[in-house]
Coordinates of C-alpha atoms in Angstrom, one line a residue:
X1 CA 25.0 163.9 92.2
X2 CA 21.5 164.0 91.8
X3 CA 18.9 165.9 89.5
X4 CA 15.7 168.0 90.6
X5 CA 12.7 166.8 89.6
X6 CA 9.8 169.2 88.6
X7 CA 7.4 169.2 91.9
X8 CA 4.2 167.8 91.5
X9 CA 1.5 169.9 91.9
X10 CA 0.2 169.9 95.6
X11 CA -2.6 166.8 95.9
X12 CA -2.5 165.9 91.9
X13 CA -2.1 162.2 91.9
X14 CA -5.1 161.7 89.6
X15 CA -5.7 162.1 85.7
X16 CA -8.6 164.4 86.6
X17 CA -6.2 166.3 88.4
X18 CA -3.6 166.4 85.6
X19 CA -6.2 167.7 83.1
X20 CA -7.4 170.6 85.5
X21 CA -3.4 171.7 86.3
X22 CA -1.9 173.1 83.7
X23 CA 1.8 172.7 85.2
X24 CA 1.1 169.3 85.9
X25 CA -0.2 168.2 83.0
X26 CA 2.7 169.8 81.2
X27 CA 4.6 167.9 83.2
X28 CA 2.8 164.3 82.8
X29 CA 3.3 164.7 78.8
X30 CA 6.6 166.1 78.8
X31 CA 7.9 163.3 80.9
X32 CA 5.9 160.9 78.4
X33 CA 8.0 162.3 75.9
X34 CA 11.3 161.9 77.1
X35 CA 10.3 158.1 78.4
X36 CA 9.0 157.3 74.7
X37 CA 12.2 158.6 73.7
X38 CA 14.4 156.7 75.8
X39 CA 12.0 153.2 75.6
X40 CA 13.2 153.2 71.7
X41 CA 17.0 151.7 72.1
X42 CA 15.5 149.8 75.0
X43 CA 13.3 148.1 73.2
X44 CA 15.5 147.3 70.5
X45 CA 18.1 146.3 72.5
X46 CA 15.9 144.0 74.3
X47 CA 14.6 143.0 70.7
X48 CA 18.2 141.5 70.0
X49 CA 18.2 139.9 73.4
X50 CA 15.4 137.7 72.2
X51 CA 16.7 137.2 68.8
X52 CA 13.8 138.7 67.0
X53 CA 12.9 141.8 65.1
X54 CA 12.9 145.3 66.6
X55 CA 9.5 145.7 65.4
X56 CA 8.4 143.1 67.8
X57 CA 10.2 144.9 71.3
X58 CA 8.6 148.4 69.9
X59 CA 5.1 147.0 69.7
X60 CA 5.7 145.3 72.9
X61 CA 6.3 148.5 74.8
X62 CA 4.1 150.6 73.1
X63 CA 0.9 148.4 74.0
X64 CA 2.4 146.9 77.6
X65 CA 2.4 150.7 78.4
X66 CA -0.7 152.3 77.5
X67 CA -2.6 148.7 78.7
X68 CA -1.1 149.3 82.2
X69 CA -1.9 152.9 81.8
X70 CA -5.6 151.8 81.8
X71 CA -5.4 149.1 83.8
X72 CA -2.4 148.7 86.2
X73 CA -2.9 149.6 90.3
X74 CA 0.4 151.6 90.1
X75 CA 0.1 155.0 88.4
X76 CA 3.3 156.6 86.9
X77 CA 5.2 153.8 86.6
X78 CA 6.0 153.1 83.0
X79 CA 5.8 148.8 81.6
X80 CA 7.4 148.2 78.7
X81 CA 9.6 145.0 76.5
X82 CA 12.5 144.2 79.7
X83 CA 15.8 142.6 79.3
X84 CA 14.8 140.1 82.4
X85 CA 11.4 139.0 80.6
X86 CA 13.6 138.5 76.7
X87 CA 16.7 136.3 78.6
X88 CA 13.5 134.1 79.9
X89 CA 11.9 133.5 76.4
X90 CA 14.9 133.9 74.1
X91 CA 15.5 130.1 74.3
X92 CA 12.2 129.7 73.2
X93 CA 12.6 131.4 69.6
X94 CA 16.0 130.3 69.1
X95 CA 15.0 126.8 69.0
X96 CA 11.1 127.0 68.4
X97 CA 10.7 130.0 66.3
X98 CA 8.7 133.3 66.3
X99 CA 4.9 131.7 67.0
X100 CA 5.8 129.7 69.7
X101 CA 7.6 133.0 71.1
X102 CA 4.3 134.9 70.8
X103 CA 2.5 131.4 71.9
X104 CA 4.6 131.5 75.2
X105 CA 3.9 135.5 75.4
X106 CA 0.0 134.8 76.0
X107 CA 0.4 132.3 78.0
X108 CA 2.4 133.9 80.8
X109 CA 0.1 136.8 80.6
X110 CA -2.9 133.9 81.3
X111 CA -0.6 133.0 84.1
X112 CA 0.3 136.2 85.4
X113 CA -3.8 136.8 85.8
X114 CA -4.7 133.5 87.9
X115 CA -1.1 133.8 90.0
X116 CA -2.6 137.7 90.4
X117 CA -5.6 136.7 91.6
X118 CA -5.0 133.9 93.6
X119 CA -3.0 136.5 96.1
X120 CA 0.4 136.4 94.9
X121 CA 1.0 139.8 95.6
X122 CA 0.5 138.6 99.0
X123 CA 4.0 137.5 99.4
X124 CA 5.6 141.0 98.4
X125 CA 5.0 141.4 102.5
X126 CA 8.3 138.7 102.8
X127 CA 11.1 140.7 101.4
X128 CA 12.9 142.0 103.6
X129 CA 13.9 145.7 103.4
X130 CA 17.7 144.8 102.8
X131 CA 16.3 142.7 99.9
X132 CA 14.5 146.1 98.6
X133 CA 17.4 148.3 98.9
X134 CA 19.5 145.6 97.3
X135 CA 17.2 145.2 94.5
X136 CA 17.3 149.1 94.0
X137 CA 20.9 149.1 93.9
X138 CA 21.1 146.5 91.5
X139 CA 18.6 147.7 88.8
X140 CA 20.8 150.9 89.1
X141 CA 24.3 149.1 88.2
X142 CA 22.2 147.4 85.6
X143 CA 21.1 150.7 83.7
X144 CA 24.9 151.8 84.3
X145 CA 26.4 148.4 82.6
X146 CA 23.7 148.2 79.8
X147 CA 25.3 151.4 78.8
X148 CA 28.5 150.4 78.1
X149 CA 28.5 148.9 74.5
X150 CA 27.6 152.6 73.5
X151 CA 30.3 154.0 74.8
X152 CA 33.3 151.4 73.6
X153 CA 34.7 151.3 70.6
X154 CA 32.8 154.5 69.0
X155 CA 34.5 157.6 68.1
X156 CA 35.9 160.2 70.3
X157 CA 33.2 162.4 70.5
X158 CA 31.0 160.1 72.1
X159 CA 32.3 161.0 75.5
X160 CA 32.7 165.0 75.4
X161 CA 28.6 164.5 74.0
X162 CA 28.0 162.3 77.6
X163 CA 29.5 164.3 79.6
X164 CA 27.8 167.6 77.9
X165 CA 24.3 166.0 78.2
X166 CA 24.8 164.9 81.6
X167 CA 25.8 168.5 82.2
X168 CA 22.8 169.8 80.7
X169 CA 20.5 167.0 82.7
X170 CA 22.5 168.2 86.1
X171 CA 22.0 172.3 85.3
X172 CA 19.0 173.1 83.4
X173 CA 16.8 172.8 86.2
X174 CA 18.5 175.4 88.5
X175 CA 17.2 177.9 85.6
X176 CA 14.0 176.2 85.7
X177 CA 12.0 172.9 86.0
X178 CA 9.3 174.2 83.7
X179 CA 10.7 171.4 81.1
X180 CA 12.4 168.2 82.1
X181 CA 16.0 168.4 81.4
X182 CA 16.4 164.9 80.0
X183 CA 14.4 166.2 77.4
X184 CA 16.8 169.4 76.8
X185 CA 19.6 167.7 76.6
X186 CA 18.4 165.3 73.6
X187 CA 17.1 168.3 71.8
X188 CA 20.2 170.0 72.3
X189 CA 23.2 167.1 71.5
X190 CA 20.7 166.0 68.9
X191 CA 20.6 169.7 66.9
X192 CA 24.3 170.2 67.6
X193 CA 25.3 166.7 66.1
X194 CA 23.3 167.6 63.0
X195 CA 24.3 171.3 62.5
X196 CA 28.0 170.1 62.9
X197 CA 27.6 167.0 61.1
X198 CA 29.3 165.1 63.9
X199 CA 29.7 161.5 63.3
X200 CA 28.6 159.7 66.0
X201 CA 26.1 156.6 66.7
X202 CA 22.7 156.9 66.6
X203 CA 19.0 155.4 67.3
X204 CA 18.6 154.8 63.7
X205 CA 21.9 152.4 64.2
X206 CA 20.1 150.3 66.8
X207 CA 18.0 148.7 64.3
X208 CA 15.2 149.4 61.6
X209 CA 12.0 151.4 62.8
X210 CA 8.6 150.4 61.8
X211 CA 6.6 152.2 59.4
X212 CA 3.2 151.2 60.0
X213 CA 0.7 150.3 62.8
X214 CA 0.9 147.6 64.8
X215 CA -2.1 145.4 63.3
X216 CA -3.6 141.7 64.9
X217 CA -1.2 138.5 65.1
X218 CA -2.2 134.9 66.1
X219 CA 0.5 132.4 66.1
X220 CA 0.3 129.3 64.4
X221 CA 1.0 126.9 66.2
X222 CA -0.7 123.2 66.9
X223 CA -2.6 123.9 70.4
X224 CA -1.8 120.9 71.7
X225 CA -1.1 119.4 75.3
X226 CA 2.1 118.9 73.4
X227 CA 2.5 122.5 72.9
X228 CA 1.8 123.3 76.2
X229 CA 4.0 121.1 77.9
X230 CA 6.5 122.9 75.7
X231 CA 6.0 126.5 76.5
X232 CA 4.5 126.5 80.3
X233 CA 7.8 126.5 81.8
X234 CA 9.4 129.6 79.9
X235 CA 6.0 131.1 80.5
X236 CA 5.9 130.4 83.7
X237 CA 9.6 131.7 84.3
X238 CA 8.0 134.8 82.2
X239 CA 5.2 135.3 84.9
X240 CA 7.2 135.1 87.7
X241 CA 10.1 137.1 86.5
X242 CA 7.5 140.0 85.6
X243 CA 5.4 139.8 88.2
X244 CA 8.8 140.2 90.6
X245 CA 9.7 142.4 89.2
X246 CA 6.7 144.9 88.7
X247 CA 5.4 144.5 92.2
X248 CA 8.7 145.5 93.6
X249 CA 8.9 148.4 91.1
X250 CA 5.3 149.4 92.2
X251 CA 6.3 148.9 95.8
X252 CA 9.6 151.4 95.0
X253 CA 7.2 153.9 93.7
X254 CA 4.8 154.0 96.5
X255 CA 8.1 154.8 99.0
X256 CA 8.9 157.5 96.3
X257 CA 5.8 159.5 96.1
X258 CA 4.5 158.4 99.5
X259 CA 1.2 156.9 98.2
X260 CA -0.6 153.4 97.8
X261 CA -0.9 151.1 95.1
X262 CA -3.4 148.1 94.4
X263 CA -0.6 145.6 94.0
X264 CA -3.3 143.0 93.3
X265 CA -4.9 144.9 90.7
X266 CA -1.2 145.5 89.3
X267 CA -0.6 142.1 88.6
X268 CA -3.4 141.0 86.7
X269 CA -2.9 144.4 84.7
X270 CA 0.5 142.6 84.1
X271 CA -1.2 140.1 82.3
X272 CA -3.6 141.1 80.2
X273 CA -1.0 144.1 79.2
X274 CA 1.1 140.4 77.8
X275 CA -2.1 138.6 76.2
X276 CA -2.7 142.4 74.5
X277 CA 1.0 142.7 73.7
X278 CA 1.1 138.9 72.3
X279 CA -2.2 139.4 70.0
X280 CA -0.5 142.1 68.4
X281 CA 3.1 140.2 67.8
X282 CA 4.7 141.7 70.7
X283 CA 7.3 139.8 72.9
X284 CA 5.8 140.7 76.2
X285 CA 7.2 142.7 79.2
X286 CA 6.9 144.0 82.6
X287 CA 7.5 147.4 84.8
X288 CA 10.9 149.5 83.7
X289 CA 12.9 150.2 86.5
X290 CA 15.0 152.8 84.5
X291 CA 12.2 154.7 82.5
X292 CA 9.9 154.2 85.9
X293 CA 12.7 156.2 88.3
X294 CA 13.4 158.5 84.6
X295 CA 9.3 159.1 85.0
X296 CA 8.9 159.8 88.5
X297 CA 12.2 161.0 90.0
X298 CA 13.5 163.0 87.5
X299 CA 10.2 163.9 85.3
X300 CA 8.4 164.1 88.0
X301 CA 5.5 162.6 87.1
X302 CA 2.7 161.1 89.1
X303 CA -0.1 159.9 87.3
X304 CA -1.6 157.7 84.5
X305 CA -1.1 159.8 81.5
X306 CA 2.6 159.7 81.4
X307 CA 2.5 156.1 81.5
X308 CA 0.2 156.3 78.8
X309 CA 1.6 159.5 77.1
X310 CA 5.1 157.3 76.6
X311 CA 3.5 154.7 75.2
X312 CA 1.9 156.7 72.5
X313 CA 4.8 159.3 71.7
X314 CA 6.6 156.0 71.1
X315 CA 4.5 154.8 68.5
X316 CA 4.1 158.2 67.4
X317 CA 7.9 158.7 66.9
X318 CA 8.9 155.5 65.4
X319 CA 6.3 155.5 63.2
X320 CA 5.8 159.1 62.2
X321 CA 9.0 160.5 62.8
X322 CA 11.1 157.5 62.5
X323 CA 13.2 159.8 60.2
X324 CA 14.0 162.4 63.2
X325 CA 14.0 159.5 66.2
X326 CA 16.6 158.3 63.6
X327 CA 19.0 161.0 64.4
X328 CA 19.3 161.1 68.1
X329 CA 22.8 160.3 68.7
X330 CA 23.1 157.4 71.3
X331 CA 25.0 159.7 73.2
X332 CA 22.6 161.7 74.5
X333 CA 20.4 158.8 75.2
X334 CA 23.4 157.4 78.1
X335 CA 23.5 160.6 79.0
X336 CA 19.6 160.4 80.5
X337 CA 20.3 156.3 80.9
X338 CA 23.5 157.8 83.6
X339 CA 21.7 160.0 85.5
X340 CA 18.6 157.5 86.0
X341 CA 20.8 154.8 87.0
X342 CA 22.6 157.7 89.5
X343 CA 19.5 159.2 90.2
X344 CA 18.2 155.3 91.1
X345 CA 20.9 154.3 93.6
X346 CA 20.4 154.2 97.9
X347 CA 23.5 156.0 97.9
X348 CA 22.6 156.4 102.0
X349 CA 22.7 152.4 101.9
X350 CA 26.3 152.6 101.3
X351 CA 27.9 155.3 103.7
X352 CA 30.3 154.4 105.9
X353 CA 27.7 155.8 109.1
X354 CA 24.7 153.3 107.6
X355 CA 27.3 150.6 107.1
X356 CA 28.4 151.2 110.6
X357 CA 25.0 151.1 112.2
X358 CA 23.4 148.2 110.2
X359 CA 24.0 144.8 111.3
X360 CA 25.9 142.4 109.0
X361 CA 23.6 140.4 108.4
X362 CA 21.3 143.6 107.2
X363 CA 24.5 144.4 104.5
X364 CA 25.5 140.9 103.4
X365 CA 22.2 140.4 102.6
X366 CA 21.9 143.0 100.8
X367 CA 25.4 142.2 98.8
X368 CA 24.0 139.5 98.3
X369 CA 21.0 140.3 96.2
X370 CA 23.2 143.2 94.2
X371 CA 26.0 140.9 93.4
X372 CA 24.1 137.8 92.3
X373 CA 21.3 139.8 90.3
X374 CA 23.9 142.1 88.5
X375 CA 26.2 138.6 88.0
X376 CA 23.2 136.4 86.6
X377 CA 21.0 139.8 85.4
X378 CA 18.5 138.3 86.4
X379 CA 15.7 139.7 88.7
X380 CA 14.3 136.7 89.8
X381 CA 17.3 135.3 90.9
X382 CA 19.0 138.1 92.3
X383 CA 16.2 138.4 95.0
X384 CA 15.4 135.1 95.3
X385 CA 18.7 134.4 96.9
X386 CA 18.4 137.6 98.8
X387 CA 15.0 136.1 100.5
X388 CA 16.7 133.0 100.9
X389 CA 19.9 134.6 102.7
X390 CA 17.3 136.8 104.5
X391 CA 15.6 133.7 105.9
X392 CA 18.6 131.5 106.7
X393 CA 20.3 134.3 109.0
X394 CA 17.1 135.3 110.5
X395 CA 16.5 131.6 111.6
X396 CA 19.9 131.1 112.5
X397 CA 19.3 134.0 114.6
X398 CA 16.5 133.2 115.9
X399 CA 17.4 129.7 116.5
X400 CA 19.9 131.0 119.6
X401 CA 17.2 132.9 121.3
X402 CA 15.6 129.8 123.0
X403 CA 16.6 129.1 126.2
X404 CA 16.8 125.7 128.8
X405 CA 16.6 126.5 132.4
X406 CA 17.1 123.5 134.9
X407 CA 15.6 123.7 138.5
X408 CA 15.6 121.1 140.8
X409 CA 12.4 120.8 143.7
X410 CA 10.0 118.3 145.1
X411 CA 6.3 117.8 144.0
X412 CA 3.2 117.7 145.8
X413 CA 3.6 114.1 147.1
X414 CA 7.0 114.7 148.0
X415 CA 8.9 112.9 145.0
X416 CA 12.0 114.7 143.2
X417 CA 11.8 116.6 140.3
X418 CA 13.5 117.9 137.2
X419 CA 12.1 121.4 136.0
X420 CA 12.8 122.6 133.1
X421 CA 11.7 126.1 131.7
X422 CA 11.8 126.3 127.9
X423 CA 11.7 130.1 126.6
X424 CA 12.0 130.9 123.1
X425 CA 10.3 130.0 119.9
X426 CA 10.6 126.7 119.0
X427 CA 10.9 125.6 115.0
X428 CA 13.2 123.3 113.3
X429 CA 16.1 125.8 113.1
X430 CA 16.1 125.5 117.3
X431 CA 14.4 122.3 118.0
X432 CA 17.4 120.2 116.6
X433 CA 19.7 121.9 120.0
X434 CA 16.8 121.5 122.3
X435 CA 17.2 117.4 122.7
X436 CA 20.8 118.2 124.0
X437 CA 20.0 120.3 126.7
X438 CA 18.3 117.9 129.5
X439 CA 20.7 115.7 131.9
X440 CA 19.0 112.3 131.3
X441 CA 21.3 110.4 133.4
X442 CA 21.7 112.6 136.7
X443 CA 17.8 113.7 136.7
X444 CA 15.7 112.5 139.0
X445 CA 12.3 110.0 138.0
X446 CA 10.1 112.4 137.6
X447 CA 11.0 115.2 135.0
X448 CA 8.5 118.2 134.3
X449 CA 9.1 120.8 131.1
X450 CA 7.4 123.6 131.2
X451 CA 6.4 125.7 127.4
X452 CA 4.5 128.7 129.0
X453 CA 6.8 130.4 127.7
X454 CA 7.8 129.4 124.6
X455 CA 5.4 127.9 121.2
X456 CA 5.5 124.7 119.3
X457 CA 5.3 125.4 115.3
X458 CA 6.2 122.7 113.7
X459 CA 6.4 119.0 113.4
X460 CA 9.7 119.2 114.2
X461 CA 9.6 120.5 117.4
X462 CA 7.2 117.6 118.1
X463 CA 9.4 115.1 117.1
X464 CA 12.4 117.1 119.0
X465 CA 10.0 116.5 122.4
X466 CA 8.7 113.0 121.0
X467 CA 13.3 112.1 121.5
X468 CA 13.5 113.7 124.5
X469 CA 10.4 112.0 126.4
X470 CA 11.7 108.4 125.1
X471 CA 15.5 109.1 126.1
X472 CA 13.7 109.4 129.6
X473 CA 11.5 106.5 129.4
X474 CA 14.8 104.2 128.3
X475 CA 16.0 105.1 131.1
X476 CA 12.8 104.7 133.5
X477 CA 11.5 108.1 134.0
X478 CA 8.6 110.0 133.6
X479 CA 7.9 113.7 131.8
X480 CA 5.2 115.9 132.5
X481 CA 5.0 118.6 129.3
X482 CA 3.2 121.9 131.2
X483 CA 2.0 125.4 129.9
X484 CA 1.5 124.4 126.3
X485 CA -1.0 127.2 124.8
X486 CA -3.7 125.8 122.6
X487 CA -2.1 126.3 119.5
X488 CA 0.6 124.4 120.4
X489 CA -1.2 121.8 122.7
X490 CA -3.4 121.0 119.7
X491 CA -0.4 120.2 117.3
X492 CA 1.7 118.9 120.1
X493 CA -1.7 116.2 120.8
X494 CA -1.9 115.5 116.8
X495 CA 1.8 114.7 115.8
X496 CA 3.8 113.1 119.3
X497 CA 3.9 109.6 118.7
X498 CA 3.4 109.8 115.2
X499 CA 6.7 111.0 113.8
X500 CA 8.7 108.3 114.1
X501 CA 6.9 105.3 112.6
X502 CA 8.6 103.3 110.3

């Protein structure tokens, strides 16, 4: 079941462009709206993740959103306070208190700029695409299952309002796409719950709303080495986290609307969005998955100013309509939350024709990721075991593709000799086979192994030659290694005989 996003119009993918297309730029700040709307319960859910004040997750997405806006390499994709980045630094204000929270906050955004810019956007290039579908997959279960605690344990009416506004999310744009239908249904569950006084959950629920501006915050705190030594590993954890998060969000959004981002340019955005966010009080964040697909799949957005638009309706709402945002029941909130999660799903990664055609290896990996992010929610760790899994089968895989061929002939001065043609790549994962695959005892004096067709990349393939030419020479005979390229003669010349000393 999917929605239909309102088209873009053709070529606008700039804010220039926005401004000078009416329908588009209708489009860019109604989709603003309804991502400000749906960032408020986030927020403050994500507030109570970290154990502090809503205030503080509302500020956080407010300014980590319009900073991006400005600065980020990925238009259209909406930053904001995340439940991975508060898990990372909730031990920090549980046991250090609120200053070293915000302390932590600015220094991950100071690491996210130097990791940025020393290239770390570099390594996006070694996920693997069964890592990427995974992660997709994963952040979709993960908007479906944060939506459960609003719909257990509340009255009845809860569900026939879900189902309604899903309804409404599904239908409305078959009439027309003129306004995004996430927005619709809010408007309409949240005038029907009032005019029928229906008594149901709602924002105001979730946790107070502020009432003023966001105004300037330092925390005080001893900046010490101390201090330091006490923060740099959650905000280290915090840089990472985001950072992994972001880039593969940015890298999702690119496939969506088949256009380029400055990944690079991104990340450092990251982090001065976190040092802005932290001088104003706010607990920091990264990209949105949920509001980022709610923006640009079902909004249809594609520029800046709905990244920026949602940050400002948010403060706009919370702090001069608090009153109204107050209203909107829950309901109609997992309504849009449902339809971004189904919306967000590779549901072609998961028919029984893809699962027949992919290899194994291609699905367990991707299992992999799904299950151990939606297990640990965690982002980080959810594709850093995919990566790993990814890079264990594709070695072990690998590993079997090098080949031994024995021949037996004479040389030029009419001796007897042992040839052996080596084919395949040769790295630790197939080197530690490649000493068990020469007949020491039956081979003549004089033994020859020719690489022209294989490469030597590591030390390990050095040492795995290194074994093999001394198993000869216990036993009296001579090898002859032939065909290495340059590469490999040069590493080959700098490492044998120097491996095993000691």
């Amino acid at each position: 079941m999917h929605t239909t996003a309102p088209s873009p119009a053709p070529g606008v993918s700039t804010v220039r462009g926005a401004l000078r297309s009416p329908r588009q730029l209708r489009t860019e700040l109604l989709a603003g709206l309804v991502v400000g709307l749906a960032l408020i319960p986030e927020a403050i859910a994500f507030s109570v993740i970290a154990g502090v004040d809503p205030r503080v997750g509302l500020v956080a997405s407010f300014f980590m959103a319009v900073t991006t806006a400005v600065l980020g390499g990925r238009p259209a994709m909406i930053s904001a306070a995340t439940g991975a980045v508060a898990l990372v630094i909730a031990p920090v204000m549980h046991e250090h208190g609120y200053d070293h929270l915000i302390a932590t906050v600015l220094l991950g955004g100071l690491f996210q700029i130097t990791l940025s810019l020393l290239g770390v956007a570099k390594l996006l290039r070694f996920i693997p695409r069964s890592v990427m579908v995974g992660f997709v997959n994963a952040l979709a279960l993960l908007v479906l299952l944060s939506q459960v605690d609003h719909v257990v344990d509340v009255p009845w009416q809860v569900y026939p309002l879900v189902l309604a506004g899903i309804a409404v999310i599904v239908g409305f744009p078959r009439l027309t796409g003129a306004v995004p239908s996430p927005l619709v249904a809010v408007v309409l569950l949240t005038c029907f719950t009032v005019a029928a006084s229906v008594d149901v959950p709602v924002v105001g629920d979730e946790g107070e709303l502020p009432d003023s501006l966001p105004s300037l915050f330092w925390p005080d705190v001893p900046w010490t080495w101390d201090t330091f030594t006490l923060i740099a590993p959650y905000a280290l954890a915090m840089a990472l986290v985001g950072l992994l998060e972001s880039l593969l969000t940015a890298k999702l959004v690119d496939d969506i609307t088949d256009t380029h981002s400055d990944k690079t340019r991104e990340g450092w955005a990251q982090g001065v969005a976190n040092v802005v966010t932290g001088c104003f009080g706010g607990m920091g964040g990264c990209a949105v998955i949920g509001q980022t697909m709610m923006n640009v799949k079902v909004a249809g957005a594609r520029t800046r100013l709905s990244t920026f638009a949602a940050g400002v309706f948010l403060l706009v709402l919370v702090v001069g309509f608090g009153d109204v945002v107050a209203i909107i029941p829950m309901a109609a909130l997992v309504a849009v939350m449902v339809m971004v999660s189904v919306t967000a799903f590779d549901w072609h990664s998961v028919t029984p024709a893809t699962l027949r055609r992919m290899p194994r290896s291609e699905t367990f990996v991707m299992v992999v990721t799904v299950v151990a992010t939606v297990a640990t929610h965690n982002l980080a760790i959810g594709v850093g075991l995919g990566v790993l899994t990814a890079m264990t089968l594709f070695a072990r895989r690998v590993a079997h593709l090098t080949a031994v061929q024995r021949s037996l002939g004479v040389d030029e001065e009419g001796h007897e000799v042992a040839r052996y043609r080596v084919t395949g790549e040769l790295f630790f994962a197939s080197s530690n086979d490649l000493y068990t695959q020469f007949e020491y005892a039956t081979d003549p004096d004089r033994v020859e192994i020719d690489l022209s067709a294989s490469h030597v990349w590591d030390a390990s393939s050095v040492a795995a030659l290194d074994s093999v030419e001394n198993k000869y020479a216990s036993k009296g005979k001579r090898v002859s290694i032939t065909g290495l390229d340059e590469v490999s003669a040069s590493r080959h010349a700098r490492l044998s005989g120097h491996l095993g000393e000691g």
